[in-house]
GROMACS .gro file of C-alpha atoms in nm:
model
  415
    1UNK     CA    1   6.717  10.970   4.075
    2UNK     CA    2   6.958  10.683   3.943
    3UNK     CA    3   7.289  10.727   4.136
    4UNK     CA    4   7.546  10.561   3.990
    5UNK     CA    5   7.915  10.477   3.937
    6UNK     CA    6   7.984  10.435   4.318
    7UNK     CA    7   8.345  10.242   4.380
    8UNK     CA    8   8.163  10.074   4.619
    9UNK     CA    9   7.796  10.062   4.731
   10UNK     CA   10   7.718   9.946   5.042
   11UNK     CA   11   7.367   9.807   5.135
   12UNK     CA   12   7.401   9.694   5.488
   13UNK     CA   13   7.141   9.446   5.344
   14UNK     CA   14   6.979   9.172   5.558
   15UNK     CA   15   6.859   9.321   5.885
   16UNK     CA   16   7.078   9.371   6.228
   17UNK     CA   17   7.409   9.181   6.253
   18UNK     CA   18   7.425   8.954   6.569
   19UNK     CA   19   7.786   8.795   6.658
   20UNK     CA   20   8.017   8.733   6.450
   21UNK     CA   21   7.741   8.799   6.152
   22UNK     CA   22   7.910   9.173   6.237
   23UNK     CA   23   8.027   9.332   5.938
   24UNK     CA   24   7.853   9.182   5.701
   25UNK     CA   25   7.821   9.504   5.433
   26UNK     CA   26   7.641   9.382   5.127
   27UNK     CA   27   7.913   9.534   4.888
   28UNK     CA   28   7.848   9.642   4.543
   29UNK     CA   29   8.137   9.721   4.289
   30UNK     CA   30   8.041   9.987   4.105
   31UNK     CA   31   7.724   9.981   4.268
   32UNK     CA   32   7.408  10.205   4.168
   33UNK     CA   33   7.083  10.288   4.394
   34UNK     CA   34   6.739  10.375   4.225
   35UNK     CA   35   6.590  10.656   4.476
   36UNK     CA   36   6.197  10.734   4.418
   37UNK     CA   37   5.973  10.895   4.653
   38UNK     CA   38   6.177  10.966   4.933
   39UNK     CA   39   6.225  10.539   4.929
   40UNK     CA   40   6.488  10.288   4.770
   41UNK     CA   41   6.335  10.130   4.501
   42UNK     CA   42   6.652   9.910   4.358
   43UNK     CA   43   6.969   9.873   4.422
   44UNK     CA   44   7.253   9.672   4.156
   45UNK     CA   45   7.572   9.710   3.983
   46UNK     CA   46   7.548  10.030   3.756
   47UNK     CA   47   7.530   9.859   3.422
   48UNK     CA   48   7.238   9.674   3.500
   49UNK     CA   49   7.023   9.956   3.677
   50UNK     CA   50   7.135  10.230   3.461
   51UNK     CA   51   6.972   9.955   3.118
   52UNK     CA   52   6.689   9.916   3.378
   53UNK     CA   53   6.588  10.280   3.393
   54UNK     CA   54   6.690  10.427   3.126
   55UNK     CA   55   6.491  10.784   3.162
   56UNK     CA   56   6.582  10.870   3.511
   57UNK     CA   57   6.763  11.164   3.607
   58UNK     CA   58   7.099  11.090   3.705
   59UNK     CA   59   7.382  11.123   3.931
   60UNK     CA   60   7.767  11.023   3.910
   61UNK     CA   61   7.910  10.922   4.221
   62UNK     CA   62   8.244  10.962   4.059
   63UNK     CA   63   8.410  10.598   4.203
   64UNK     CA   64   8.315  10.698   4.541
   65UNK     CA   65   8.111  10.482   4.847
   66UNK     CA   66   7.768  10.533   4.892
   67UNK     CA   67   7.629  10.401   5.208
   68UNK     CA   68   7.357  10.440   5.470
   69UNK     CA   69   7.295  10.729   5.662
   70UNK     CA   70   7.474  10.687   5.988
   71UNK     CA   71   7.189  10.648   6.300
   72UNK     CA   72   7.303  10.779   6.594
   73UNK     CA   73   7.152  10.579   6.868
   74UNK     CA   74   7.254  10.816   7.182
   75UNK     CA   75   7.286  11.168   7.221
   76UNK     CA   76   7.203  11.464   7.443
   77UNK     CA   77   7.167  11.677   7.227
   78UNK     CA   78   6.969  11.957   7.420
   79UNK     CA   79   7.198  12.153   7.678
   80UNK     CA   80   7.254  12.536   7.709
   81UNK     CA   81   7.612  12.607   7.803
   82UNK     CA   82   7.941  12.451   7.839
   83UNK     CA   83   8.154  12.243   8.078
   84UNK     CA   84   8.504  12.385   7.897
   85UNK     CA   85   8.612  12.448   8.306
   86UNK     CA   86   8.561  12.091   8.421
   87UNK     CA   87   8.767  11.989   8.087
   88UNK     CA   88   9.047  12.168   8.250
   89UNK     CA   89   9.025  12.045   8.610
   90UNK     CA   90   9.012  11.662   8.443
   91UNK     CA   91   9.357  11.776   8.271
   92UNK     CA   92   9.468  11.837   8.608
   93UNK     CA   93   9.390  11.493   8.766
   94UNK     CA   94   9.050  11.535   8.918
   95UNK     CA   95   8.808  11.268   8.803
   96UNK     CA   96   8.443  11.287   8.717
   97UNK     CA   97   8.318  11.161   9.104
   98UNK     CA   98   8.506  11.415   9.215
   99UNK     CA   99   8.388  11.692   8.991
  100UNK     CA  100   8.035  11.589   9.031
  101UNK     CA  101   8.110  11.598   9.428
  102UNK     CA  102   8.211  12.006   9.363
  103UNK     CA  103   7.873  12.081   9.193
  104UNK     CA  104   7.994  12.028   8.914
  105UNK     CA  105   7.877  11.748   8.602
  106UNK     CA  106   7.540  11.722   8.484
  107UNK     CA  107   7.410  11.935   8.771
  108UNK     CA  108   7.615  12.192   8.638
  109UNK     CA  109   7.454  12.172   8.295
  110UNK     CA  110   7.120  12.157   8.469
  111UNK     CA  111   7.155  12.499   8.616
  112UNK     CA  112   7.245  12.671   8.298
  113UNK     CA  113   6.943  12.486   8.089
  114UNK     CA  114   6.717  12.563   8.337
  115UNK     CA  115   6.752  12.896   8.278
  116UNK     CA  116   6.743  12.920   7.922
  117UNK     CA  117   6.459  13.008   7.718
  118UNK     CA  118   6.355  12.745   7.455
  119UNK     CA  119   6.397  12.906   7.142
  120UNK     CA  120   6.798  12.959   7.303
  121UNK     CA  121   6.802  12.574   7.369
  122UNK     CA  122   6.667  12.499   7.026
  123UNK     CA  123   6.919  12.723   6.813
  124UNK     CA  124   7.236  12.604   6.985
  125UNK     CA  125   7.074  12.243   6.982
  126UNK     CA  126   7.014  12.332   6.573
  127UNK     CA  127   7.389  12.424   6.556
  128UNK     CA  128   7.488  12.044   6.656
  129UNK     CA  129   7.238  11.882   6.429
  130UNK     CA  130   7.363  12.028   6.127
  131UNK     CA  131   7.684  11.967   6.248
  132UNK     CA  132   7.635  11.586   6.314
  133UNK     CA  133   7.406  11.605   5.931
  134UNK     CA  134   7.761  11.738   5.805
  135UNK     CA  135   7.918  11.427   5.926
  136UNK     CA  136   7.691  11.173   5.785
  137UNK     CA  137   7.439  11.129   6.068
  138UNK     CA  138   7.053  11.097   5.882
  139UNK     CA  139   6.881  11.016   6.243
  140UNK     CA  140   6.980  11.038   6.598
  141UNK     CA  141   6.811  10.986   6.922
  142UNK     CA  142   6.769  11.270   7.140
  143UNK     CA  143   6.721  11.281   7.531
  144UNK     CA  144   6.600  11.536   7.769
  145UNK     CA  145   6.799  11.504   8.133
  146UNK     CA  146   6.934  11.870   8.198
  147UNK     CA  147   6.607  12.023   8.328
  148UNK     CA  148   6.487  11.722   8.611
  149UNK     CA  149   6.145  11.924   8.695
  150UNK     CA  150   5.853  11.862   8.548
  151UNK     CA  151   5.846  12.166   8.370
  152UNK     CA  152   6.170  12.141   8.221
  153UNK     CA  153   6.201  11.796   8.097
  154UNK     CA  154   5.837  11.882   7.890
  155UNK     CA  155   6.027  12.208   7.761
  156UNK     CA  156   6.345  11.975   7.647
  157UNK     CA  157   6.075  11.721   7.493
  158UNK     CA  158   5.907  12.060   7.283
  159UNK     CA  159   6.262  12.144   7.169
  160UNK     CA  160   6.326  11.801   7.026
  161UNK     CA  161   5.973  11.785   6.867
  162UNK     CA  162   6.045  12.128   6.689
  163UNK     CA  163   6.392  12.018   6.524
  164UNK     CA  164   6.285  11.701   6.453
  165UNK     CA  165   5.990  11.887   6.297
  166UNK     CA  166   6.233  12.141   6.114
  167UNK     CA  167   6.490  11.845   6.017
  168UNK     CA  168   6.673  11.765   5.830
  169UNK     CA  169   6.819  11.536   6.057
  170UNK     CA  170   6.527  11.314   6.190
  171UNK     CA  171   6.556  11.273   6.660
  172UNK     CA  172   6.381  11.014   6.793
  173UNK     CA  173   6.312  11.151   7.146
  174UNK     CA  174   6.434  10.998   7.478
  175UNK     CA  175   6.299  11.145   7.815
  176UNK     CA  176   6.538  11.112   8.071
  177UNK     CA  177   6.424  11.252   8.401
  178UNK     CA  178   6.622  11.019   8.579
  179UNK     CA  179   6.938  11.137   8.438
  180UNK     CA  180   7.068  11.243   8.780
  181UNK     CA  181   6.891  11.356   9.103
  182UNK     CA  182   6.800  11.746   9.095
  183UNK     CA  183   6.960  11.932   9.385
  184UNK     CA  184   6.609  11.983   9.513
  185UNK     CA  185   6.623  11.602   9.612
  186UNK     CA  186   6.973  11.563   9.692
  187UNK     CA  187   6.913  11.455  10.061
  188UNK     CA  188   6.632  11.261  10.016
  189UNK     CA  189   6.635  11.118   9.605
  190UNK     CA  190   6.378  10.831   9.655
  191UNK     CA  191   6.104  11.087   9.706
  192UNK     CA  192   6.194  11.267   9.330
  193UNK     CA  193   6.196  10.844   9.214
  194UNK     CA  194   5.855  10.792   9.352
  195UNK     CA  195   5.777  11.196   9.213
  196UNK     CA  196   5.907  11.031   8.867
  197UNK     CA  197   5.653  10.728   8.867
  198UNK     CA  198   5.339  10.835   9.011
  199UNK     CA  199   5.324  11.215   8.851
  200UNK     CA  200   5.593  11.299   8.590
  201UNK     CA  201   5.563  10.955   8.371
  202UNK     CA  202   5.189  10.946   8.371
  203UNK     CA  203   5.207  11.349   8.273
  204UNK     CA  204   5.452  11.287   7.982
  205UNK     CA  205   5.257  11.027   7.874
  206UNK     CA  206   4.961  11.267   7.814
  207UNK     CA  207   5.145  11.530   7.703
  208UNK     CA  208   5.249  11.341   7.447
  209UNK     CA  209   4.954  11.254   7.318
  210UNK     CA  210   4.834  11.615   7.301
  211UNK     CA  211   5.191  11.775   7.153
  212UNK     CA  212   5.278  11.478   6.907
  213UNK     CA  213   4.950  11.243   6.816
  214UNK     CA  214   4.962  10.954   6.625
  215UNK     CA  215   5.391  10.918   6.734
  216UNK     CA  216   5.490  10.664   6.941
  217UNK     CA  217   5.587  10.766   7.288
  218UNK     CA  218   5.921  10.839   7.354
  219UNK     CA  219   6.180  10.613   7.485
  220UNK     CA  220   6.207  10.608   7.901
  221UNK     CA  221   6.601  10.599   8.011
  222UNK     CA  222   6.772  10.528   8.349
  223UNK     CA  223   7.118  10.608   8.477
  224UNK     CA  224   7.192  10.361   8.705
  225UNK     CA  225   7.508  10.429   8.847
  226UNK     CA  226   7.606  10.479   9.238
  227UNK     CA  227   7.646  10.852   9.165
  228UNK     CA  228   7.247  10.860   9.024
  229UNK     CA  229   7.051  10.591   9.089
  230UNK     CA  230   7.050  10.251   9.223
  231UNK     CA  231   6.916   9.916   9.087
  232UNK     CA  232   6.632   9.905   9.312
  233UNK     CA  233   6.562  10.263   9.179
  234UNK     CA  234   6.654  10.228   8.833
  235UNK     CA  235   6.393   9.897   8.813
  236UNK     CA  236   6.142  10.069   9.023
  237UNK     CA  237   6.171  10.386   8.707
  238UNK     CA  238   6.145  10.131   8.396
  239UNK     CA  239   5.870   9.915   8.548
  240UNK     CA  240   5.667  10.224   8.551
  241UNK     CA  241   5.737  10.329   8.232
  242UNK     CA  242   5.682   9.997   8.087
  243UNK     CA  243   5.351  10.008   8.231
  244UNK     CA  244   5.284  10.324   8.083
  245UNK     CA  245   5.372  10.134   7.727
  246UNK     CA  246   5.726  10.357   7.665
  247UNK     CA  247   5.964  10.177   7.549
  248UNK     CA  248   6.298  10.156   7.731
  249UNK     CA  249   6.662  10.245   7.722
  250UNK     CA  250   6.957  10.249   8.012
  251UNK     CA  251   7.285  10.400   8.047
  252UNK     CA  252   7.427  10.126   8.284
  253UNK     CA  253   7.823   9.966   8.386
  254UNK     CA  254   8.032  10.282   8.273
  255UNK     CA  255   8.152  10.328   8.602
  256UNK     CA  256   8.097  10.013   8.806
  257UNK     CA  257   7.836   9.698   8.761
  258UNK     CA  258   7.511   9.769   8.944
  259UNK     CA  259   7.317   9.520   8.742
  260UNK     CA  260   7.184   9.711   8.496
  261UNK     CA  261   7.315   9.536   8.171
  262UNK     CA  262   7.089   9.225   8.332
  263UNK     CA  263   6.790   9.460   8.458
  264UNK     CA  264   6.767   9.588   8.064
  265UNK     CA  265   6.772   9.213   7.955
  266UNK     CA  266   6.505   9.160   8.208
  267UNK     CA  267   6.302   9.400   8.110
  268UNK     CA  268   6.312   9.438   7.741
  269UNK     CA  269   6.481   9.712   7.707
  270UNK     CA  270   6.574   9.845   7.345
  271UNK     CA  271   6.930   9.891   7.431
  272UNK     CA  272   7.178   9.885   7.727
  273UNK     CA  273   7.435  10.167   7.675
  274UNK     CA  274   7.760  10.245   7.785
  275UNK     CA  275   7.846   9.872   7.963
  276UNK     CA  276   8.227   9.936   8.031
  277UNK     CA  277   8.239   9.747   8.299
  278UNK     CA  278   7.963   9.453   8.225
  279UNK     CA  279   8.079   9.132   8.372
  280UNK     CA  280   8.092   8.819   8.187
  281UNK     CA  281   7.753   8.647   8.275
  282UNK     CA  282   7.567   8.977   8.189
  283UNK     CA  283   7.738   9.010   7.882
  284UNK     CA  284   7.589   8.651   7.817
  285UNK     CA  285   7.217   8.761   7.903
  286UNK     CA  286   7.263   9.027   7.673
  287UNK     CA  287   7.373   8.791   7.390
  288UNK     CA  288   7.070   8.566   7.383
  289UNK     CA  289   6.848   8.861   7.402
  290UNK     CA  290   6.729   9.135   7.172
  291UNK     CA  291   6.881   9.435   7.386
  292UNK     CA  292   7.107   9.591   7.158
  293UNK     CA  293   7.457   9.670   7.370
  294UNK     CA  294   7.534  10.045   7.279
  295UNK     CA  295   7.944  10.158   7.283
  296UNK     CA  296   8.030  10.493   7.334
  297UNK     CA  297   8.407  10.535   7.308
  298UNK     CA  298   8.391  10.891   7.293
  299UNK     CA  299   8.349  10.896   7.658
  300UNK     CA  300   8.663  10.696   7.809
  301UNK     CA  301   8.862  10.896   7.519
  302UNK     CA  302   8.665  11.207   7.663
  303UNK     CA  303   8.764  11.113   8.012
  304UNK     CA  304   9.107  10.984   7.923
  305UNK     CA  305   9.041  10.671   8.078
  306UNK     CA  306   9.159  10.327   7.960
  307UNK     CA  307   8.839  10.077   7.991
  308UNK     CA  308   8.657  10.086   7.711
  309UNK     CA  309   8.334   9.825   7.646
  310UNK     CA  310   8.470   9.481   7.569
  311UNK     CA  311   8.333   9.473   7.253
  312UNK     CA  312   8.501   9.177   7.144
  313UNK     CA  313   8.360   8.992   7.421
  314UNK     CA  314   7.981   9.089   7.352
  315UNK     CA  315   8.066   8.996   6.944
  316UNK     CA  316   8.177   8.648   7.093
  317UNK     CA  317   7.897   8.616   7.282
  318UNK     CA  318   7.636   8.634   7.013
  319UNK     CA  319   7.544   8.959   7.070
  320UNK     CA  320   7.414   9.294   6.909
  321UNK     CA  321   7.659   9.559   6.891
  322UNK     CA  322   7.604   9.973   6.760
  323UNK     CA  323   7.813  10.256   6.825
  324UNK     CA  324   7.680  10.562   6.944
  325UNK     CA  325   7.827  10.922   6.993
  326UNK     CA  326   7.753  11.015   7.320
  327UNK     CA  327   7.716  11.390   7.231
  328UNK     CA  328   7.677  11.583   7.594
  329UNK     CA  329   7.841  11.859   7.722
  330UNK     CA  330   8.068  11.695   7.968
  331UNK     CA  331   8.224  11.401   7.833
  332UNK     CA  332   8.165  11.401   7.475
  333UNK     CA  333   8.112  11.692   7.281
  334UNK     CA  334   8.129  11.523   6.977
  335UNK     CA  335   7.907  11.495   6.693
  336UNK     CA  336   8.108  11.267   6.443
  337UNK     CA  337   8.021  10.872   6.376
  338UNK     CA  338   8.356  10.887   6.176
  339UNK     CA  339   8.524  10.968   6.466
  340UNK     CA  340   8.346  10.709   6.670
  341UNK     CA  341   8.431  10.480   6.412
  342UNK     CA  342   8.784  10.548   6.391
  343UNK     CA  343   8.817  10.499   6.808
  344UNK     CA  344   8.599  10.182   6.825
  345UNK     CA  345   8.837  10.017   6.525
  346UNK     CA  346   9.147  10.153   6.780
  347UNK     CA  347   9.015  10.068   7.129
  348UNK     CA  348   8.685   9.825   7.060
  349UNK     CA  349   8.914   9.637   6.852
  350UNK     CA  350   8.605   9.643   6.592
  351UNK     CA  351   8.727   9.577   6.200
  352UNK     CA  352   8.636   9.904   5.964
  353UNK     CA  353   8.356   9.670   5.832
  354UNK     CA  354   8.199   9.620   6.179
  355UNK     CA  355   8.210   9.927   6.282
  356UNK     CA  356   8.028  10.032   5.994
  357UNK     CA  357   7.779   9.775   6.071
  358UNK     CA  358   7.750   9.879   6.416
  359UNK     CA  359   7.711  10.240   6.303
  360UNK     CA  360   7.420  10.153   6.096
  361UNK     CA  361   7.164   9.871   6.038
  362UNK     CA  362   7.263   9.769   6.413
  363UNK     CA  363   7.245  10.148   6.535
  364UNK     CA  364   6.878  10.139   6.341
  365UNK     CA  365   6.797   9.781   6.582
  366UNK     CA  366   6.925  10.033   6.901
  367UNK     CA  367   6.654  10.246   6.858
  368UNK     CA  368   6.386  10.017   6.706
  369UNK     CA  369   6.371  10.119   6.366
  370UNK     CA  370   6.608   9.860   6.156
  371UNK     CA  371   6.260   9.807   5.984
  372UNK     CA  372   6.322  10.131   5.783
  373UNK     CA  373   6.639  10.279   5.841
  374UNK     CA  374   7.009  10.146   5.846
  375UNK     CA  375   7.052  10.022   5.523
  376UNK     CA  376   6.982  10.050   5.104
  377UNK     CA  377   6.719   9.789   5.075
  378UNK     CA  378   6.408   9.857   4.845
  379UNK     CA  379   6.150   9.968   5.033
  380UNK     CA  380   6.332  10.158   5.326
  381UNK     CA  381   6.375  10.507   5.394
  382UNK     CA  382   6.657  10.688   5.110
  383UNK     CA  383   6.870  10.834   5.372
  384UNK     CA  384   7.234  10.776   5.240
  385UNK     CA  385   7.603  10.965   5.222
  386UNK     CA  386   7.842  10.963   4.997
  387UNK     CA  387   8.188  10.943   5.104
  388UNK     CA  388   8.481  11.152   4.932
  389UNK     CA  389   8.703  10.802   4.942
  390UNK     CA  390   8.734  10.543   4.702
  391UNK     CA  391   8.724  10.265   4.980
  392UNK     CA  392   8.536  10.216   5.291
  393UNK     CA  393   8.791  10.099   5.470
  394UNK     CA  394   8.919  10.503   5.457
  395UNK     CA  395   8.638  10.497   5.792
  396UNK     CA  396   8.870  10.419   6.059
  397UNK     CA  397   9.173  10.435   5.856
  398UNK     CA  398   9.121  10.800   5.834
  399UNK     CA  399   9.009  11.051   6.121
  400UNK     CA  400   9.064  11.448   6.236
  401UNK     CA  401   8.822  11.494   5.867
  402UNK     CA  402   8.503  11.486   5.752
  403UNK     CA  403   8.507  11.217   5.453
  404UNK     CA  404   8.142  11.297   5.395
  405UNK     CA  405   8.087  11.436   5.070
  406UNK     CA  406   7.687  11.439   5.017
  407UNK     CA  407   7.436  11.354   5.272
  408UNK     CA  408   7.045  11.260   5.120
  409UNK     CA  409   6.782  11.236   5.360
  410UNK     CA  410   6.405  11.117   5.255
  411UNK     CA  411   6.515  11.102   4.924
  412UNK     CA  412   6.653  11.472   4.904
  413UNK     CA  413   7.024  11.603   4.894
  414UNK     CA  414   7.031  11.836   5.226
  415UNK     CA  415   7.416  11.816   5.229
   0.00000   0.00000   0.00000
């Protein structure tokens, strides 16, 4: 399929965007992409693709932007339940330590997707995917965290393998047993740490191989906060799993700095994630490395709280930037990039063009697949959207909508 006639095509082109590089979009006036096989095979201004390929079945964009699938680099996308209760108490002035304090937070959501059977946790998990497909999103990563047993962090991994298996929308899986520590352990969490590394990892890591053979191993996450677990902890986690050959993710510095920004630098880590309140000389490790810093403004706006990451800062640095959702039950139930886009161009101070960027090719780099994903480059995966605007800068201009018009995934309109 030639699609044609788009106001503006843009290819993201040129792997991730470092710095000030941010934003660079690879725009095409009346752009045209050459889809074959599930792959980009060209992309040019119309005129010349369309006398290129004459014979191939086509399809009019109408003067509208067509533009990589949006990757959505963090989500929780497996919970049963709600938190629609705590929501109210935060209207009322009590914060999320104190709510957590109550039995309330992730805990909370534990309880309730403990007890539901998988094939409940996969249809209301189902329900958000197409949702977030609706809204542009062509891959996300998807963590497990609300069972913290054994048992039910393996039954959160099935459930991602089956929707990722039933796509359309492709999850890269996260296991996140250290999420928070289960109220089995609350008295005494370093045992359920040293429970993590010397049975749970090693079992994960075989069932794995068994349940999904040939895929790489799923990303290992951390969150290393003083409500969860410490820097000691957190390290103690992620050196195991590195051992183990996962790769590695952290949420660290939404609340307050334990390190972790510098531990993920240390380390390797794919991506750092949250980092609200990163101080200056970890922000600086994180710019000469290749640890992509994650934003998630849905969750200050979520929490109605006024520190947001200092994007800005990290761009100045040198570093690499993508925007992420968030999606959870608690903070931010919310499974729009456009809407993440429009609140990092308000409170990241990011222009419409980096956000993009960040929502993309850099997103792609966040959970190690800019090699295939993120951008309209020949050879790379055809997962693209077409926006009902004549102008990309209508993505943060715009929000409270859904500007996406088509959505093709593997070379196949699913949207």
């Amino acid at each position: 399929m030639l699609i044609h006639s788009a106001s503006q095509l843009l290819t993201l082109a040129g792997g991730p965007q470092r710095g000030h590089e941010l934003g660079r979009l690879g725009l095409i006036e009346d752009g045209a992409v050459l889809v074959r096989g599930g792959l980009i095979e060209a992309v040019g201004p119309s005129a010349v693709l369309r006398a290129a390929y004459p014979n191939e079945d086509l399809w009019d964009a109408g003067g509208r932007v067509v533009m990589p699938g949006f990757v959505d680099p963090h989500t929780h996308l497996v919970w049963a339940g709600d938190r629609a209760q705590e929501f109210e108490w935060r209207t009322q002035g009590k914060t999320y330590t104190e709510i957590a304090a109550a039995g309330g937070g992730i805990l909370a959501t534990v309880r309730a997707t403990r007890e539901a059977p998988l094939e409940t946790l996969i249809e209301q998990a189902r329900q958000r995917a197409w949702t977030m497909l609706r809204h542009g999103t062509t891959t996300a990563e998807a963590k497990t965290g609300y069972g913290l047993t054994p048992e039910s962090e393996l039954r959160l991994l099935e459930a991602i393998l089956q929707l990722n298996q039933e796509g359309p929308l492709e999850l890269v899986p996260t296991y996140l047993a250290a999420h928070d520590v289960p109220p089995e352990f609350r008295s005494d969490p370093q045992t359920y740490v040293d429970q993590l590394c010397t049975e749970m990892l090693p079992a994960v890591r075989q069932w794995w191989q068994t349940h999904a053979p040939g895929r790489p191993l799923p990303f290992v996450d951390v969150f290393c906060e003083r409500i969860a677990f410490d820097l000691a902890q957190s390290r103690q986690i992620l050196v195991r799993a590195r051992e183990l050959g996962f790769g590695l993710k952290i949420h660290a510095d939404e609340f307050e700095s334990l390190g972790g920004a510098r531990l993920a630098v240390e380390l390797g880590a794919t991506s750092a994630d949250h980092l609200v309140k990163t101080p200056p000389e970890d922000i600086q490790a994180l710019a000469v490395s290749g640890t992509v810093a994650v934003a998630l403004p849905c969750t200050p706006f979520g929490l109605a709280q006024p520190e947001y990451t200092p994007a800005r800062a990290i761009l100045d640095a040198g570093g690499l930037l993508a925007l992420a959702t968030d999606l959870n039950p608690g903070t931010a139930w919310c499974e729009s990039m456009p809407f993440v886009i429009a609140l990092a161009c308000r409170y990241l101070k990011l222009t419409p063009a980096e956000a993009i960027a960040a929502a993309t090719i850099n997103a792609a780099a966040a959970i190690g697949a800019a090699d295939r994903l993120g951008s309209l480059e020949p050879g790379k995966q055809a997962d693209l959207i077409v926006l009902d605007v004549p102008d990309y800068r209508h993505l943060g201009y715009r929000f409270g909508t859904n500007p996406v018009l088509r959505v093709m995934k593997r070379g196949r309109w699913v949207v």
